[in-house]
């Protein structure tokens, strides 16, 4: 009887070992499977709205999109450092003191000091970490300010009204632009000219020395910028118009989103 009891106990013990081994094998398989699984591409946006979100998701429906606005700058930078791209969107005027024209606040459409600080900090961190950056409207302008350039505080006052850069109905307000032949913008769009939407009363005045103008309106206002010297730098492109709602001319909209997402994927692939 003792021998039988010991055999039963031994069989039960072996069954437990087998079960434990199977559980350990399953857990190990799950662990390595999750480690090897590619993470979803993450794009941080300095202030998100449905139109920007739809524009990005049309380029890649699997994106994870993070809105940085409304959280502390430290938290925003932490989110950014776990992202694969930074989109700086349109919005309020940039405070003129940041580019040496504080007395011109009279022409303001309103300021957001928190956002100025947030976006300048995000740009510094992105350029340092090599994170791809795309700027739209205000984003286009603050990239120039970050790099040491200045802005025209009110286009009708300083540049005139030969080109309508702003209209009562921004969805129906368009103006022509031309791209520079050797620019990356020309390369990805395949367009040397076309119509873009108008919804801004400010623009680039003095272009930062690190940047080059790659697109111009008929009054010679800069409408697109890239790095002047791209070697050793991460992807950077910015436009004055709003590609996220440019329905009339998708050639100046969809290729920009696709290129930005492509560069974000390239960045993600190089991560340790």
XYZ file of C-alpha atoms in Angstrom:
272
model
C 0.000 0.000 0.000
C 2.850 2.390 0.814
C 4.388 1.639 -2.606
C 1.069 2.345 -4.339
C 0.634 5.571 -2.358
C 4.119 6.734 -3.270
C 3.439 5.952 -6.939
C 0.192 7.949 -6.891
C 1.963 10.832 -5.193
C 4.805 10.656 -7.747
C 2.360 10.622 -10.674
C 0.536 13.652 -9.298
C 3.843 15.463 -8.805
C 4.882 14.732 -12.400
C 1.541 15.985 -13.688
C 2.040 19.217 -11.758
C 5.523 19.595 -13.224
C 4.164 19.047 -16.724
C 1.403 21.610 -16.189
C 3.860 24.142 -14.755
C 6.177 23.533 -17.709
C 3.383 24.070 -20.194
C 2.319 27.303 -18.492
C 5.917 28.531 -18.461
C 6.279 27.702 -22.165
C 3.067 29.549 -23.048
C 4.101 32.605 -21.008
C 7.541 32.613 -22.626
C 5.992 32.381 -26.087
C 3.616 35.250 -25.315
C 6.488 37.374 -23.976
C 8.678 36.933 -27.035
C 5.696 37.377 -29.335
C 4.856 40.733 -27.739
C 8.492 41.811 -27.776
C 8.887 40.981 -31.453
C 5.574 42.559 -32.441
C 6.083 45.925 -34.144
C 4.760 48.850 -32.150
C 2.138 51.094 -33.752
C 3.457 54.325 -35.195
C 2.873 57.247 -32.817
C 2.534 60.886 -33.883
C 2.488 63.707 -31.339
C 0.433 66.786 -32.267
C 0.886 70.108 -30.479
C -2.828 70.877 -30.692
C -5.102 68.273 -32.206
C -8.426 68.793 -33.977
C -10.571 66.352 -35.985
C -9.323 67.696 -39.336
C -5.660 67.092 -38.466
C -6.515 63.672 -37.080
C -8.431 62.676 -40.215
C -5.600 63.938 -42.443
C -3.069 61.761 -40.623
C -5.304 58.694 -40.401
C -6.031 58.892 -44.114
C -2.295 58.412 -44.668
C -2.104 55.549 -42.128
C -5.225 54.282 -40.373
C -3.157 52.390 -37.761
C -1.555 55.505 -36.273
C -1.656 56.319 -32.579
C -2.101 60.094 -32.289
C -1.209 61.951 -29.083
C -2.482 65.450 -28.308
C 0.217 67.343 -26.392
C -1.887 70.418 -25.707
C -3.225 70.946 -22.205
C -0.674 68.891 -20.286
C 2.469 70.119 -18.562
C 5.444 70.779 -20.860
C 7.455 68.108 -19.029
C 4.701 65.542 -19.597
C 4.379 66.618 -23.226
C 8.103 66.155 -23.809
C 7.920 62.725 -22.208
C 5.134 61.736 -24.623
C 7.066 63.238 -27.527
C 10.168 61.176 -26.737
C 8.064 58.012 -27.102
C 6.706 59.201 -30.459
C 7.886 58.803 -34.032
C 6.906 62.200 -35.413
C 5.831 65.706 -34.391
C 3.066 67.670 -36.133
C 2.853 71.359 -35.226
C -0.560 72.693 -36.183
C -2.226 76.040 -36.889
C -3.630 78.446 -34.329
C -3.057 81.751 -32.598
C -0.354 84.292 -33.370
C 3.104 83.811 -31.901
C 4.005 86.476 -29.352
C 6.022 89.120 -31.293
C 8.602 89.523 -28.507
C 9.892 86.057 -29.441
C 11.163 87.498 -32.721
C 11.970 91.042 -31.618
C 8.731 92.877 -32.431
C 6.957 93.223 -29.095
C 5.496 96.679 -29.925
C 3.487 95.093 -32.747
C 1.079 93.273 -30.433
C -1.628 95.673 -31.665
C -2.033 93.528 -34.788
C -2.606 90.347 -32.822
C -5.372 87.814 -33.310
C -4.628 86.577 -29.778
C -1.716 84.824 -28.087
C -1.186 81.614 -26.176
C 2.074 81.836 -24.159
C 1.721 78.234 -22.987
C 1.568 77.037 -26.552
C 4.542 79.178 -27.605
C 6.625 77.619 -24.845
C 5.322 74.106 -25.543
C 6.069 74.189 -29.254
C 9.500 75.791 -28.922
C 10.449 73.131 -26.353
C 9.079 70.338 -28.564
C 11.053 71.603 -31.544
C 14.290 71.699 -29.553
C 13.728 68.169 -28.273
C 12.713 66.840 -31.709
C 15.753 68.273 -33.478
C 17.991 66.936 -30.717
C 16.475 63.439 -30.906
C 16.107 63.314 -34.695
C 12.299 63.107 -34.617
C 10.664 64.027 -37.972
C 8.787 67.338 -37.862
C 5.994 68.720 -40.039
C 4.587 72.228 -39.538
C 1.306 73.740 -40.721
C 0.469 77.491 -40.745
C 1.407 78.600 -37.218
C 3.661 75.539 -37.076
C 5.415 76.782 -40.222
C 5.917 80.181 -38.581
C 7.153 78.971 -35.196
C 9.754 76.736 -36.838
C 11.201 79.865 -38.439
C 11.088 81.723 -35.102
C 12.719 78.778 -33.308
C 15.579 78.893 -35.790
C 16.110 82.649 -35.366
C 13.871 84.098 -38.075
C 11.144 86.733 -37.795
C 7.559 87.221 -38.956
C 5.434 89.794 -40.735
C 2.904 90.626 -38.031
C 0.113 91.631 -40.437
C 0.297 90.807 -44.150
C -2.244 93.372 -45.450
C -0.456 96.171 -43.582
C 3.115 95.242 -44.508
C 2.775 93.315 -47.774
C -0.431 94.643 -49.316
C -3.468 92.822 -50.634
C -2.455 91.787 -54.158
C -2.699 88.191 -52.961
C -5.639 87.233 -50.740
C -3.985 85.319 -47.895
C -7.159 85.512 -45.804
C -10.854 85.697 -46.729
C -14.134 85.729 -44.793
C -14.741 82.123 -45.865
C -11.383 80.306 -45.565
C -12.810 77.158 -47.167
C -13.340 79.058 -50.445
C -10.221 81.210 -50.376
C -7.396 80.037 -52.649
C -4.246 81.532 -54.162
C -1.517 80.202 -56.485
C 1.953 79.118 -55.364
C 5.072 77.875 -57.138
C 7.545 75.309 -55.821
C 11.310 75.448 -56.195
C 12.613 72.950 -58.810
C 15.160 71.161 -56.601
C 13.108 71.136 -53.426
C 11.878 68.034 -51.644
C 8.387 69.540 -51.785
C 8.543 69.571 -55.599
C 9.898 66.017 -55.560
C 7.090 64.509 -53.476
C 4.205 66.468 -55.040
C 5.443 66.499 -58.630
C 3.890 69.969 -58.904
C 5.673 73.132 -59.957
C 2.606 75.250 -59.236
C -0.957 75.009 -58.002
C -3.659 76.486 -55.798
C -3.547 76.366 -52.000
C -5.943 77.646 -49.357
C -5.517 80.977 -47.568
C -6.192 81.479 -43.880
C -3.395 83.534 -42.335
C -2.598 87.178 -41.703
C 1.045 86.586 -40.768
C 3.995 85.107 -42.621
C 7.762 84.813 -42.713
C 9.677 88.078 -42.869
C 13.341 87.229 -42.239
C 14.002 83.597 -43.022
C 16.237 81.761 -40.533
C 19.706 81.035 -41.889
C 19.257 77.269 -41.364
C 16.162 77.157 -43.583
C 15.384 77.601 -47.255
C 12.190 78.734 -48.954
C 10.814 76.050 -51.277
C 7.428 77.503 -52.219
C 6.279 81.078 -52.927
C 3.073 82.972 -53.632
C 2.838 85.623 -56.360
C 3.783 88.396 -53.905
C 6.962 86.411 -53.052
C 5.753 85.433 -49.601
C 7.426 82.196 -48.526
C 4.849 79.388 -48.296
C 7.064 76.343 -47.742
C 10.346 75.693 -45.901
C 12.891 72.899 -45.497
C 16.401 72.592 -44.083
C 18.948 74.509 -46.145
C 21.527 71.808 -45.428
C 19.814 68.454 -44.909
C 22.929 66.385 -44.238
C 22.971 65.047 -40.681
C 19.512 66.447 -39.896
C 16.174 64.760 -39.386
C 13.181 65.329 -41.672
C 11.703 68.831 -41.592
C 9.015 70.282 -43.817
C 6.479 73.035 -43.196
C 3.885 74.890 -45.253
C 1.878 78.060 -44.716
C -1.378 76.635 -46.094
C -3.642 74.033 -44.472
C -3.162 70.708 -46.308
C -5.484 68.968 -43.846
C -8.454 70.794 -45.370
C -7.235 71.413 -48.919
C -9.931 69.542 -50.835
C -9.611 71.414 -54.136
C -5.982 70.431 -54.763
C -5.070 67.114 -53.103
C -1.661 67.232 -54.805
C -0.579 69.746 -52.182
C -2.182 67.743 -49.365
C -2.057 63.936 -49.517
C 1.605 63.578 -50.613
C 2.679 65.741 -47.666
C 0.947 63.509 -45.132
C 2.276 60.359 -46.791
C 5.847 61.682 -46.821
C 5.658 62.713 -43.164
C 4.365 59.272 -42.167
C 7.043 57.589 -44.281
C 9.755 59.567 -42.486
C 8.190 58.696 -39.112
C 8.327 54.999 -40.052
C 11.975 55.362 -41.053
C 12.691 56.969 -37.696
C 10.865 54.209 -35.835
C 12.823 51.519 -37.706
C 16.124 53.025 -36.551
C 15.167 53.030 -32.868
C 17.141 50.615 -30.619
